[in-house]
Amino acid sequence: MENKVENKFKMPIIIVSILIPVVVAILFSVKLKDFGINVEPLSFLPPIYASINGITAIVLIAAVMAIKNGNRKRHEQLMTTAIGCSIVFLVMYVAYHMTAESTKFGGDGIVKYIYFFILISHILLSIIIIPLVLFTYVRALSQQFDRHKKLAKITFPIWLYVAITGVVVYLMISPYYAS
């Protein structure tokens, strides 16, 4: 049974879960130079935001280990850090794409199919993970720990996959970035 706190946040979570991908998609196609804003491409950002994805994966694993060891406070801190990392990633990702042209993957053969499978699954799951993370977090904040744990068992592997595949996508496409 949902409690009042979760009901209170249900509509804002749904709205945010729709707005983030829509806004990112729109901003992905917006280039600051098209508005007369002369900004050099932020080409230093991709390895930084890929590293943040890697850090997020490590933090997620550490958070699960913390809760399995009964350290709820550490788990909470680590999960808040993982959410913060994801927000920082998103800001950097959008900033990069607003200042630089998209990089085309240059691989051929089976590698190309593997890359696009990883990229597409990463993108789709990065959209799905938004409401999962937010509902999981609200359940913890509202002390619905049984419901939190049940949803976290779904959220964790998807979020971990998104974080790890973010690094993999970067490593696969990085040889094709324009210098």
PDB file of C-alpha atoms in Angstrom:
ATOM      1  CA  MET A   1       0.000   0.000   0.000  1.00  0.00           C
ATOM      2  CA  GLU A   2       1.359   3.400  -0.985  1.00  0.00           C
ATOM      3  CA  ASN A   3       1.711   5.939   1.742  1.00  0.00           C
ATOM      4  CA  LYS A   4       0.947   9.650   1.708  1.00  0.00           C
ATOM      5  CA  VAL A   5       4.560  10.682   1.065  1.00  0.00           C
ATOM      6  CA  GLU A   6       4.844   8.532  -2.049  1.00  0.00           C
ATOM      7  CA  ASN A   7       1.448   9.745  -3.289  1.00  0.00           C
ATOM      8  CA  LYS A   8       2.580  13.324  -2.731  1.00  0.00           C
ATOM      9  CA  PHE A   9       5.624  12.773  -4.963  1.00  0.00           C
ATOM     10  CA  LYS A  10       4.011  10.542  -7.581  1.00  0.00           C
ATOM     11  CA  MET A  11       2.951  13.277 -10.003  1.00  0.00           C
ATOM     12  CA  PRO A  12       6.186  15.335  -9.664  1.00  0.00           C
ATOM     13  CA  ILE A  13       8.220  12.150 -10.299  1.00  0.00           C
ATOM     14  CA  ILE A  14       6.157  11.342 -13.383  1.00  0.00           C
ATOM     15  CA  ILE A  15       6.522  14.906 -14.676  1.00  0.00           C
ATOM     16  CA  VAL A  16      10.294  14.980 -14.042  1.00  0.00           C
ATOM     17  CA  SER A  17      10.654  11.511 -15.597  1.00  0.00           C
ATOM     18  CA  ILE A  18       9.032  12.785 -18.792  1.00  0.00           C
ATOM     19  CA  LEU A  19      10.610  16.244 -18.816  1.00  0.00           C
ATOM     20  CA  ILE A  20      14.243  15.151 -18.399  1.00  0.00           C
ATOM     21  CA  PRO A  21      14.405  12.984 -21.555  1.00  0.00           C
ATOM     22  CA  VAL A  22      12.348  15.463 -23.574  1.00  0.00           C
ATOM     23  CA  VAL A  23      14.459  18.445 -22.513  1.00  0.00           C
ATOM     24  CA  VAL A  24      17.695  16.494 -23.064  1.00  0.00           C
ATOM     25  CA  ALA A  25      16.521  15.485 -26.560  1.00  0.00           C
ATOM     26  CA  ILE A  26      15.653  19.088 -27.375  1.00  0.00           C
ATOM     27  CA  LEU A  27      18.891  20.476 -25.935  1.00  0.00           C
ATOM     28  CA  PHE A  28      20.855  17.751 -27.721  1.00  0.00           C
ATOM     29  CA  SER A  29      19.778  19.326 -31.017  1.00  0.00           C
ATOM     30  CA  VAL A  30      20.335  22.924 -29.854  1.00  0.00           C
ATOM     31  CA  LYS A  31      23.739  24.386 -30.615  1.00  0.00           C
ATOM     32  CA  LEU A  32      24.728  27.577 -28.822  1.00  0.00           C
ATOM     33  CA  LYS A  33      26.472  28.842 -31.980  1.00  0.00           C
ATOM     34  CA  ASP A  34      23.055  28.869 -33.695  1.00  0.00           C
ATOM     35  CA  PHE A  35      22.066  31.643 -31.267  1.00  0.00           C
ATOM     36  CA  GLY A  36      25.180  33.714 -31.907  1.00  0.00           C
ATOM     37  CA  ILE A  37      26.855  32.464 -28.744  1.00  0.00           C
ATOM     38  CA  ASN A  38      30.440  31.822 -29.732  1.00  0.00           C
ATOM     39  CA  VAL A  39      31.574  29.054 -27.414  1.00  0.00           C
ATOM     40  CA  GLU A  40      34.411  26.667 -28.141  1.00  0.00           C
ATOM     41  CA  PRO A  41      33.315  23.028 -28.097  1.00  0.00           C
ATOM     42  CA  LEU A  42      33.645  21.651 -24.579  1.00  0.00           C
ATOM     43  CA  SER A  43      35.655  18.741 -25.952  1.00  0.00           C
ATOM     44  CA  PHE A  44      37.301  18.101 -22.582  1.00  0.00           C
ATOM     45  CA  LEU A  45      33.985  16.938 -21.083  1.00  0.00           C
ATOM     46  CA  PRO A  46      33.420  13.426 -22.538  1.00  0.00           C
ATOM     47  CA  PRO A  47      36.227  11.721 -20.583  1.00  0.00           C
ATOM     48  CA  ILE A  48      35.082  13.559 -17.448  1.00  0.00           C
ATOM     49  CA  TYR A  49      31.447  12.554 -17.734  1.00  0.00           C
ATOM     50  CA  ALA A  50      32.444   9.010 -18.706  1.00  0.00           C
ATOM     51  CA  SER A  51      34.552   8.905 -15.543  1.00  0.00           C
ATOM     52  CA  ILE A  52      31.569  10.143 -13.551  1.00  0.00           C
ATOM     53  CA  ASN A  53      29.595   7.188 -14.951  1.00  0.00           C
ATOM     54  CA  GLY A  54      32.367   4.893 -13.751  1.00  0.00           C
ATOM     55  CA  ILE A  55      32.357   6.531 -10.326  1.00  0.00           C
ATOM     56  CA  THR A  56      28.574   6.140 -10.195  1.00  0.00           C
ATOM     57  CA  ALA A  57      28.920   2.395 -10.830  1.00  0.00           C
ATOM     58  CA  ILE A  58      31.482   2.066  -8.023  1.00  0.00           C
ATOM     59  CA  VAL A  59      29.330   4.140  -5.652  1.00  0.00           C
ATOM     60  CA  LEU A  60      26.279   1.995  -6.435  1.00  0.00           C
ATOM     61  CA  ILE A  61      28.190  -1.197  -5.648  1.00  0.00           C
ATOM     62  CA  ALA A  62      29.577   0.334  -2.439  1.00  0.00           C
ATOM     63  CA  ALA A  63      26.049   1.398  -1.443  1.00  0.00           C
ATOM     64  CA  VAL A  64      24.707  -2.130  -1.854  1.00  0.00           C
ATOM     65  CA  MET A  65      27.632  -3.486   0.163  1.00  0.00           C
ATOM     66  CA  ALA A  66      26.950  -0.888   2.878  1.00  0.00           C
ATOM     67  CA  ILE A  67      23.298  -1.861   3.263  1.00  0.00           C
ATOM     68  CA  LYS A  68      24.132  -5.590   3.172  1.00  0.00           C
ATOM     69  CA  ASN A  69      26.538  -4.890   6.054  1.00  0.00           C
ATOM     70  CA  GLY A  70      23.764  -3.093   7.938  1.00  0.00           C
ATOM     71  CA  ASN A  71      25.189   0.400   7.523  1.00  0.00           C
ATOM     72  CA  ARG A  72      22.023   2.288   6.566  1.00  0.00           C
ATOM     73  CA  LYS A  73      23.544   5.761   7.053  1.00  0.00           C
ATOM     74  CA  ARG A  74      26.490   4.984   4.739  1.00  0.00           C
ATOM     75  CA  HIS A  75      24.091   3.457   2.207  1.00  0.00           C
ATOM     76  CA  GLU A  76      21.993   6.616   2.246  1.00  0.00           C
ATOM     77  CA  GLN A  77      25.077   8.827   1.783  1.00  0.00           C
ATOM     78  CA  LEU A  78      26.340   6.714  -1.096  1.00  0.00           C
ATOM     79  CA  MET A  79      22.969   6.643  -2.845  1.00  0.00           C
ATOM     80  CA  THR A  80      22.672  10.416  -2.521  1.00  0.00           C
ATOM     81  CA  THR A  81      26.176  10.657  -3.998  1.00  0.00           C
ATOM     82  CA  ALA A  82      25.142   8.386  -6.906  1.00  0.00           C
ATOM     83  CA  ILE A  83      22.152  10.619  -7.638  1.00  0.00           C
ATOM     84  CA  GLY A  84      24.414  13.686  -7.450  1.00  0.00           C
ATOM     85  CA  CYS A  85      26.887  12.064  -9.856  1.00  0.00           C
ATOM     86  CA  SER A  86      24.063  11.333 -12.282  1.00  0.00           C
ATOM     87  CA  ILE A  87      22.920  14.954 -12.178  1.00  0.00           C
ATOM     88  CA  VAL A  88      26.486  16.233 -12.763  1.00  0.00           C
ATOM     89  CA  PHE A  89      26.844  13.755 -15.642  1.00  0.00           C
ATOM     90  CA  LEU A  90      23.620  14.987 -17.215  1.00  0.00           C
ATOM     91  CA  VAL A  91      24.623  18.666 -17.008  1.00  0.00           C
ATOM     92  CA  MET A  92      28.039  17.960 -18.556  1.00  0.00           C
ATOM     93  CA  TYR A  93      26.548  15.716 -21.241  1.00  0.00           C
ATOM     94  CA  VAL A  94      24.063  18.388 -22.312  1.00  0.00           C
ATOM     95  CA  ALA A  95      26.717  21.151 -22.151  1.00  0.00           C
ATOM     96  CA  TYR A  96      29.027  19.131 -24.403  1.00  0.00           C
ATOM     97  CA  HIS A  97      26.311  18.415 -26.960  1.00  0.00           C
ATOM     98  CA  MET A  98      25.188  22.056 -27.000  1.00  0.00           C
ATOM     99  CA  THR A  99      28.711  23.116 -27.984  1.00  0.00           C
ATOM    100  CA  ALA A 100      29.932  20.250 -30.191  1.00  0.00           C
ATOM    101  CA  GLU A 101      28.712  18.247 -33.142  1.00  0.00           C
ATOM    102  CA  SER A 102      27.777  14.637 -32.515  1.00  0.00           C
ATOM    103  CA  THR A 103      30.534  12.137 -33.132  1.00  0.00           C
ATOM    104  CA  LYS A 104      29.831   9.389 -35.624  1.00  0.00           C
ATOM    105  CA  PHE A 105      30.931   5.876 -34.717  1.00  0.00           C
ATOM    106  CA  GLY A 106      33.569   4.766 -37.211  1.00  0.00           C
ATOM    107  CA  GLY A 107      33.743   1.058 -36.491  1.00  0.00           C
ATOM    108  CA  ASP A 108      32.684  -1.595 -38.994  1.00  0.00           C
ATOM    109  CA  GLY A 109      31.324  -5.110 -38.978  1.00  0.00           C
ATOM    110  CA  ILE A 110      30.219  -6.823 -35.791  1.00  0.00           C
ATOM    111  CA  VAL A 111      31.769  -4.091 -33.625  1.00  0.00           C
ATOM    112  CA  LYS A 112      29.365  -1.568 -35.134  1.00  0.00           C
ATOM    113  CA  TYR A 113      26.363  -3.754 -34.234  1.00  0.00           C
ATOM    114  CA  ILE A 114      27.698  -4.301 -30.715  1.00  0.00           C
ATOM    115  CA  TYR A 115      28.260  -0.551 -30.287  1.00  0.00           C
ATOM    116  CA  PHE A 116      24.745   0.336 -31.418  1.00  0.00           C
ATOM    117  CA  PHE A 117      23.171  -2.375 -29.265  1.00  0.00           C
ATOM    118  CA  ILE A 118      25.023  -1.054 -26.214  1.00  0.00           C
ATOM    119  CA  LEU A 119      24.245   2.582 -27.114  1.00  0.00           C
ATOM    120  CA  ILE A 120      20.528   2.022 -27.739  1.00  0.00           C
ATOM    121  CA  SER A 121      20.049  -0.139 -24.633  1.00  0.00           C
ATOM    122  CA  HIS A 122      21.999   2.474 -22.612  1.00  0.00           C
ATOM    123  CA  ILE A 123      19.790   5.317 -23.871  1.00  0.00           C
ATOM    124  CA  LEU A 124      16.497   3.457 -23.369  1.00  0.00           C
ATOM    125  CA  LEU A 125      17.418   2.256 -19.892  1.00  0.00           C
ATOM    126  CA  SER A 126      18.722   5.717 -18.931  1.00  0.00           C
ATOM    127  CA  ILE A 127      15.182   6.970 -19.560  1.00  0.00           C
ATOM    128  CA  ILE A 128      13.557   4.107 -17.659  1.00  0.00           C
ATOM    129  CA  ILE A 129      15.903   4.509 -14.687  1.00  0.00           C
ATOM    130  CA  ILE A 130      14.749   8.051 -13.874  1.00  0.00           C
ATOM    131  CA  PRO A 131      11.383   7.167 -12.284  1.00  0.00           C
ATOM    132  CA  LEU A 132      12.816   3.968 -10.803  1.00  0.00           C
ATOM    133  CA  VAL A 133      15.534   5.894  -8.939  1.00  0.00           C
ATOM    134  CA  LEU A 134      13.135   8.603  -7.817  1.00  0.00           C
ATOM    135  CA  PHE A 135      10.455   6.204  -6.541  1.00  0.00           C
ATOM    136  CA  THR A 136      13.086   4.041  -4.845  1.00  0.00           C
ATOM    137  CA  TYR A 137      14.544   7.124  -3.163  1.00  0.00           C
ATOM    138  CA  VAL A 138      11.131   8.409  -2.018  1.00  0.00           C
ATOM    139  CA  ARG A 139      10.305   5.013  -0.529  1.00  0.00           C
ATOM    140  CA  ALA A 140      13.514   5.126   1.488  1.00  0.00           C
ATOM    141  CA  LEU A 141      12.902   8.711   2.624  1.00  0.00           C
ATOM    142  CA  SER A 142       9.371   7.799   3.686  1.00  0.00           C
ATOM    143  CA  GLN A 143      10.748   4.765   5.553  1.00  0.00           C
ATOM    144  CA  GLN A 144       8.862   2.240   3.448  1.00  0.00           C
ATOM    145  CA  PHE A 145      11.887  -0.021   3.615  1.00  0.00           C
ATOM    146  CA  ASP A 146      10.155  -3.228   2.484  1.00  0.00           C
ATOM    147  CA  ARG A 147       8.781  -1.488  -0.617  1.00  0.00           C
ATOM    148  CA  HIS A 148      12.106   0.356  -1.088  1.00  0.00           C
ATOM    149  CA  LYS A 149      14.043  -2.919  -1.042  1.00  0.00           C
ATOM    150  CA  LYS A 150      11.629  -4.564  -3.481  1.00  0.00           C
ATOM    151  CA  LEU A 151      11.965  -1.731  -6.014  1.00  0.00           C
ATOM    152  CA  ALA A 152      15.718  -1.342  -5.387  1.00  0.00           C
ATOM    153  CA  LYS A 153      16.226  -4.938  -6.553  1.00  0.00           C
ATOM    154  CA  ILE A 154      14.958  -3.798  -9.971  1.00  0.00           C
ATOM    155  CA  THR A 155      16.496  -0.320  -9.925  1.00  0.00           C
ATOM    156  CA  PHE A 156      20.036  -1.290  -8.927  1.00  0.00           C
ATOM    157  CA  PRO A 157      20.954  -3.606 -11.827  1.00  0.00           C
ATOM    158  CA  ILE A 158      19.433  -1.255 -14.403  1.00  0.00           C
ATOM    159  CA  TRP A 159      21.210   1.791 -12.959  1.00  0.00           C
ATOM    160  CA  LEU A 160      24.467  -0.156 -12.738  1.00  0.00           C
ATOM    161  CA  TYR A 161      24.076  -1.239 -16.380  1.00  0.00           C
ATOM    162  CA  VAL A 162      23.452   2.363 -17.459  1.00  0.00           C
ATOM    163  CA  ALA A 163      26.512   3.592 -15.553  1.00  0.00           C
ATOM    164  CA  ILE A 164      28.814   0.872 -16.904  1.00  0.00           C
ATOM    165  CA  THR A 165      27.564   1.089 -20.484  1.00  0.00           C
ATOM    166  CA  GLY A 166      28.067   4.854 -20.375  1.00  0.00           C
ATOM    167  CA  VAL A 167      31.769   4.162 -19.899  1.00  0.00           C
ATOM    168  CA  VAL A 168      31.765   1.449 -22.576  1.00  0.00           C
ATOM    169  CA  VAL A 169      30.051   3.733 -25.112  1.00  0.00           C
ATOM    170  CA  TYR A 170      32.636   6.445 -24.412  1.00  0.00           C
ATOM    171  CA  LEU A 171      35.552   4.002 -24.785  1.00  0.00           C
ATOM    172  CA  MET A 172      34.142   2.671 -28.056  1.00  0.00           C
ATOM    173  CA  ILE A 173      33.488   6.082 -29.617  1.00  0.00           C
ATOM    174  CA  SER A 174      36.441   8.040 -28.213  1.00  0.00           C
ATOM    175  CA  PRO A 175      38.812   7.124 -31.081  1.00  0.00           C
ATOM    176  CA  TYR A 176      36.412   8.917 -33.441  1.00  0.00           C
ATOM    177  CA  TYR A 177      36.197  12.258 -31.627  1.00  0.00           C
ATOM    178  CA  ALA A 178      37.408  15.140 -33.788  1.00  0.00           C
ATOM    179  CA  SER A 179      40.662  16.568 -32.562  1.00  0.00           C
TER     180      SER A 179
END
